[in-house]
Each structure stands twice: as structure tokens, then as C-alpha cells.
Amino acid sequence: MSLYSDIYPITTFPDLVPQREHRNSCILRLERLEDAIRSYHGDELHHEWLNDYLDAGLELAQEAGERDLIRLQESWLRRIYNTLRDTGVNVSCGEAWRHQCLEYLYQPFFALQHLYRAQPGSNSRIKALSRDFSFISRYVI
Amino acid sequence: MTDQLPDLEIYIMKANPEAVHNWLASLFKVEIIKSAAGHHHYRCNDMDVFLNEGAEKNFASLWFKQNDTTWHTDLELARAAHSALETEIRCSAEGWKEGDENAASDNGWIKLNKGQEKSFEWH
């Protein structure tokens, strides 16, 4: 008899299916917006792209955090931080668009900082992140 | 020398909870605190360890909430798990740390499969 057969009954989790579908659609939305943000070379500012992108990324991070998937949570936050940061310093993009991306950078920055502050022994991560953010703020904005 | 991370987390492909339990039991004194609906909470020596089977697609997460092990990083744990469980393991690269100029641009994840380690971007 398996150790788990008594305490871990074989079952399905239908309530998790809509949750998973929602997550997958959120990931798809994030990926499409990410491509659009990174490759945009126009002059018109699309605040709605950045707002939707942040909503999707922060939601995925929050959902991972609620399930105690700490590294995944960090990974989503770093991903949106990196996208905004990389676009913000990409000289092939329009100056106004770059500036706009960097103005949104504080949101994933604060979310990452909050995450690291909740983790014991993460001082070096907070310092490195803060230094990067400070450098970008001084250098570009 | 790498600092000891305060917690450790890896992702195990198609994790068999019994195999994970047996592996942990070969290393620590293991007590099952809770085991239901794909969520398992073990006490390994004095550490709380959680196995979440439905973490991400085909992957379960194994999270050592405290790290009183000999593994300093997720990667060291991943290597041990890969060797013992003989399945694909994914772990986070270290992320932000002082003196790492490339931290903001690395792929963020390492995949261990069939004895190979590769950096990749998950999702």
C-alpha cells in the first residue's frame, strides 16, 4: 500500500481549471504587450499598453505569491522590470516612449523591493536592485 | 564562496510525491505535517518543506522555507534533486546580487535535464 494512498486520495481539481485558464490568458496578454512595448518605435504614447502590461505582470506575480511560489513571483516581477528598463535605455526607440517606460519602472521596483524586504537575508538583493534603479533614474530620467 | 540562501526552491517535472518523500527521508528526519489535494507539508529536521504538485504546468515546487541544509543555493539543491529523482528540475538563477552587473539581463532560470544544465527564460 502506498504511503500516500490513505492521505492523498486520487481526485481531480475542477476548481483549478478556470484559474489555470485565466493564468494562461494573462500570460498570453503579457507576452503580446511585451512584444509591442519592446518593438514600438512610434511617437504616440500608449499608456494603456503599459498599464495593461503592469496589471498582467503584477497579477501573475501576486498569484504566484499566494501559492507560495516565491521564485516564480520574483521572476514575473523581474521580467516586467527588465522589459521597462531595457526599453527605456534602447536608443532605437523614440525618446518619449523610452521616457514613458522609465516612468513606470518604479512599480516593479517597489514590488521587488517589498518582496525582498519580506525575505530574511535579502539585503544584498535590495542593495543591487536599488543601485540599478538609482543609476537608471539618474542617468536617463 | 556563495552565501547560504535563507530559503530554497526548485521545480520538479511530473513530481512523484512518494519519490520526493523517500528522497527527503534519505537525507533528513521527515515528519508529514499535512498531505492533501496536491499540497504536502513536511518537517525535515527543523525545517518546513512544502511540495506543491500543481505549481506550474507539469512542474511541482519544492520549497524549503528555512535552509539548514548543506546546499547554499537553489542550483545546489536542484543538482541533488536531479541526481536523486532523475527528472527535469528547474531553478531560479540567483537574481539580484551585489557585484553582478548582468543580473538585470540574465535569463533568470536554469534547467537541469539528462545531466545538462542550461540557462533559459521560463514562459
Coordinates of C-alpha atoms in Angstrom, one line a residue:
Chain A
M1 CA 0.0 0.0 0.0
S2 CA 1.4 3.4 -1.0
L3 CA 2.2 5.7 1.8
Y4 CA 0.0 8.3 0.1
S5 CA -3.0 6.3 -0.8
D6 CA -4.7 6.9 2.5
I7 CA -4.0 10.5 3.0
Y8 CA -3.9 11.6 -0.6
P9 CA -7.0 10.4 -2.4
I10 CA -6.9 10.3 -6.2
T11 CA -9.1 13.2 -7.4
T12 CA -9.3 15.9 -9.9
F13 CA -9.5 19.6 -9.1
P14 CA -12.1 21.1 -11.4
D15 CA -12.0 24.4 -9.5
L16 CA -8.4 24.8 -10.6
V17 CA -9.2 24.7 -14.3
P18 CA -10.7 28.2 -14.7
Q19 CA -7.8 29.5 -12.5
R20 CA -5.3 27.9 -14.9
E21 CA -7.1 29.2 -18.0
H22 CA -7.2 32.7 -16.5
R23 CA -3.4 32.4 -15.8
N24 CA -2.7 31.2 -19.3
S25 CA -4.7 34.1 -20.9
C26 CA -2.9 36.5 -18.6
I27 CA 0.5 35.2 -19.7
L28 CA -0.6 35.5 -23.4
R29 CA -1.7 39.1 -22.8
L30 CA 1.6 39.9 -21.1
E31 CA 3.6 38.4 -23.9
R32 CA 1.8 40.3 -26.6
L33 CA 2.1 43.6 -24.7
E34 CA 5.7 42.9 -24.0
D35 CA 6.5 42.4 -27.7
A36 CA 4.5 45.6 -28.5
I37 CA 6.3 47.6 -25.9
R38 CA 9.8 46.4 -26.8
S39 CA 9.4 46.9 -30.5
Y40 CA 7.4 50.2 -30.6
H41 CA 9.1 53.0 -32.5
G42 CA 6.2 55.4 -32.8
D43 CA 5.7 58.8 -31.3
E44 CA 2.3 58.4 -29.9
L45 CA 2.4 57.3 -26.2
H46 CA 0.4 54.2 -25.3
H47 CA -0.2 54.5 -21.6
E48 CA -2.8 51.8 -21.9
W49 CA -0.2 49.3 -23.1
L50 CA 2.0 50.0 -20.1
N51 CA -0.9 49.9 -17.6
D52 CA -2.3 46.6 -19.0
Y53 CA 1.2 45.2 -19.1
L54 CA 1.8 46.1 -15.4
D55 CA -1.6 44.8 -14.5
A56 CA -0.9 41.4 -16.1
G57 CA 2.6 41.1 -14.7
L58 CA 1.7 42.1 -11.2
E59 CA -1.3 39.8 -11.2
L60 CA 0.8 36.9 -12.2
A61 CA 3.3 37.7 -9.5
Q62 CA 0.6 38.1 -6.9
E63 CA -1.0 34.8 -7.9
A64 CA 2.4 33.0 -7.7
G65 CA 3.0 34.6 -4.3
E66 CA -0.4 33.5 -3.0
R67 CA 0.6 29.9 -3.9
D68 CA 4.0 30.3 -2.1
L69 CA 5.9 30.1 -5.5
I70 CA 8.4 32.6 -4.3
R71 CA 10.9 32.3 -7.2
L72 CA 8.2 32.5 -9.8
Q73 CA 6.8 35.5 -8.1
E74 CA 10.2 37.2 -8.3
S75 CA 10.7 36.0 -11.8
W76 CA 7.5 37.8 -13.0
L77 CA 8.5 41.0 -11.3
R78 CA 12.0 40.9 -12.7
R79 CA 10.6 40.3 -16.1
I80 CA 8.4 43.4 -16.1
Y81 CA 11.2 45.4 -14.5
N82 CA 13.6 44.3 -17.2
T83 CA 11.2 45.0 -20.1
L84 CA 10.6 48.5 -18.9
R85 CA 14.3 49.1 -18.1
D86 CA 15.6 47.6 -21.4
T87 CA 13.0 49.6 -23.5
G88 CA 13.8 52.7 -21.5
V89 CA 17.5 52.5 -22.5
N90 CA 17.0 51.3 -26.0
V91 CA 18.2 54.2 -28.2
S92 CA 16.4 52.8 -31.2
C93 CA 13.1 53.6 -29.6
G94 CA 11.6 57.1 -29.5
E95 CA 12.7 59.3 -26.7
A96 CA 9.2 60.0 -25.4
W97 CA 8.4 56.3 -25.4
R98 CA 11.6 55.4 -23.6
H99 CA 10.9 58.1 -21.0
Q100 CA 7.4 56.8 -20.5
C101 CA 8.6 53.3 -19.9
L102 CA 11.1 54.5 -17.3
E103 CA 8.4 56.5 -15.5
Y104 CA 6.6 53.2 -15.0
L105 CA 9.7 51.4 -13.7
Y106 CA 9.1 52.4 -10.1
Q107 CA 6.1 50.0 -9.9
P108 CA 8.0 46.7 -10.4
F109 CA 10.9 48.3 -8.5
F110 CA 8.7 48.8 -5.4
A111 CA 7.1 45.4 -5.8
L112 CA 10.6 43.7 -5.9
Q113 CA 11.8 45.7 -3.0
H114 CA 8.7 44.8 -1.0
L115 CA 9.3 41.1 -1.9
Y116 CA 12.9 41.2 -0.8
R117 CA 12.2 43.0 2.4
A118 CA 9.9 40.2 3.4
Q119 CA 12.7 37.6 2.9
P120 CA 15.3 37.3 5.5
G121 CA 18.9 37.6 4.2
S122 CA 18.0 39.5 1.1
N123 CA 19.9 42.7 1.9
S124 CA 22.3 42.2 -1.0
R125 CA 19.5 41.8 -3.4
I126 CA 17.8 45.0 -2.2
K127 CA 21.1 46.9 -2.5
A128 CA 21.8 45.7 -6.0
L129 CA 18.3 46.4 -7.2
S130 CA 18.3 49.9 -5.6
R131 CA 21.6 50.7 -7.2
D132 CA 20.3 49.7 -10.6
F133 CA 17.2 51.7 -10.2
S134 CA 19.1 54.7 -8.9
F135 CA 21.5 54.5 -11.8
I136 CA 18.7 54.4 -14.3
S137 CA 16.9 57.2 -12.6
R138 CA 19.9 59.5 -12.5
Y139 CA 21.3 58.6 -15.9
V140 CA 18.2 58.6 -18.0
I141 CA 15.3 60.4 -16.4
Chain B
M1 CA 32.1 31.5 -1.5
T2 CA 28.4 31.8 -2.2
D3 CA 26.3 32.9 0.7
Q4 CA 23.7 30.5 2.1
L5 CA 20.3 31.4 0.8
P6 CA 17.7 31.7 3.6
D7 CA 15.3 29.5 1.8
L8 CA 15.5 27.2 -1.2
E9 CA 13.0 26.4 -4.0
I10 CA 13.1 24.2 -7.1
Y11 CA 10.6 23.0 -9.6
I12 CA 10.3 19.3 -10.3
M13 CA 8.8 17.9 -13.5
K14 CA 6.0 15.4 -13.0
A15 CA 6.9 15.0 -9.4
N16 CA 6.0 11.8 -7.7
P17 CA 5.3 12.7 -4.1
E18 CA 6.3 9.4 -2.8
A19 CA 9.6 9.5 -4.5
V20 CA 10.2 13.0 -3.2
H21 CA 9.3 11.9 0.3
N22 CA 11.6 9.0 0.1
W23 CA 14.4 11.1 -1.1
L24 CA 13.9 13.6 1.7
A25 CA 13.7 10.8 4.2
S26 CA 17.1 9.5 3.0
L27 CA 18.6 12.9 3.9
F28 CA 16.6 14.2 6.9
K29 CA 14.3 13.0 9.7
V30 CA 11.0 13.6 8.0
E31 CA 7.6 14.1 9.6
I32 CA 4.5 14.5 7.4
I33 CA 2.6 17.5 8.8
K34 CA -0.1 17.7 6.1
S35 CA -0.7 15.9 2.8
A36 CA -3.8 16.6 0.9
A37 CA -5.0 17.8 -2.5
G38 CA -1.6 18.0 -4.0
H39 CA -0.1 20.0 -1.2
H40 CA 2.4 18.4 1.2
H41 CA 3.9 19.9 4.2
Y42 CA 6.9 18.0 5.7
R43 CA 9.0 18.8 8.7
C44 CA 12.6 17.9 7.7
N45 CA 14.7 18.0 10.8
D46 CA 13.7 21.5 12.0
M47 CA 12.8 22.8 8.5
D48 CA 9.4 23.3 7.0
V49 CA 9.4 21.9 3.5
F50 CA 6.4 22.2 1.1
L51 CA 5.7 20.2 -2.1
N52 CA 3.1 21.8 -4.2
E53 CA 2.2 19.5 -7.1
G54 CA 0.3 21.9 -9.3
A55 CA 2.7 24.7 -9.2
E56 CA 3.2 25.4 -12.8
K57 CA 2.1 23.3 -15.7
N58 CA 3.9 19.9 -15.3
F59 CA 6.0 21.1 -12.5
A60 CA 5.7 20.8 -8.8
S61 CA 7.5 23.3 -6.5
L62 CA 9.6 22.0 -3.6
W63 CA 10.3 24.8 -1.1
F64 CA 12.5 24.7 1.9
K65 CA 11.1 27.6 3.9
Q66 CA 14.2 27.5 6.1
N67 CA 17.6 26.5 4.9
D68 CA 19.6 24.5 7.4
T69 CA 20.9 22.2 4.7
T70 CA 24.4 21.9 3.2
W71 CA 23.0 23.4 0.0
H72 CA 23.9 27.1 -0.4
T73 CA 21.8 27.8 -3.5
D74 CA 18.7 26.6 -5.4
L75 CA 21.1 25.3 -8.0
E76 CA 22.9 23.0 -5.5
L77 CA 19.6 21.7 -4.3
A78 CA 18.5 21.3 -8.0
R79 CA 21.6 19.2 -8.7
A80 CA 21.0 16.9 -5.8
A81 CA 17.3 16.5 -6.7
H82 CA 18.1 15.9 -10.4
S83 CA 20.6 13.2 -9.4
A84 CA 18.2 11.5 -7.0
L85 CA 14.9 11.9 -8.8
E86 CA 16.2 11.5 -12.4
T87 CA 13.7 14.0 -13.8
E88 CA 13.9 17.5 -15.2
I89 CA 14.5 20.2 -12.5
R90 CA 14.2 23.9 -12.9
C91 CA 15.5 26.5 -10.6
S92 CA 15.9 30.2 -10.4
A93 CA 19.3 31.7 -11.1
E94 CA 20.4 33.8 -8.2
G95 CA 18.8 37.0 -9.3
W96 CA 19.9 40.4 -8.0
K97 CA 23.1 40.3 -6.0
E98 CA 25.9 42.8 -5.4
G99 CA 28.6 43.0 -7.9
D100 CA 26.5 41.2 -10.6
E101 CA 26.3 43.6 -13.4
N102 CA 24.4 41.2 -15.6
A103 CA 21.7 40.4 -13.0
A104 CA 19.1 42.6 -14.8
S105 CA 19.6 40.9 -18.1
D106 CA 20.1 37.2 -17.4
N107 CA 17.5 34.6 -18.4
G108 CA 16.6 34.0 -14.8
W109 CA 16.2 30.2 -14.8
I110 CA 18.3 27.1 -15.1
K111 CA 17.1 23.8 -16.5
L112 CA 18.7 20.5 -15.4
N113 CA 17.8 17.7 -17.8
K114 CA 19.7 14.5 -18.5
G115 CA 22.7 15.7 -16.8
Q116 CA 22.9 19.0 -18.7
E117 CA 22.4 22.5 -17.3
K118 CA 21.1 25.3 -19.4
S119 CA 20.1 28.8 -18.8
F120 CA 16.6 29.7 -20.2
E121 CA 13.7 32.1 -19.9
W122 CA 10.6 30.4 -18.4
H123 CA 7.3 31.4 -20.0

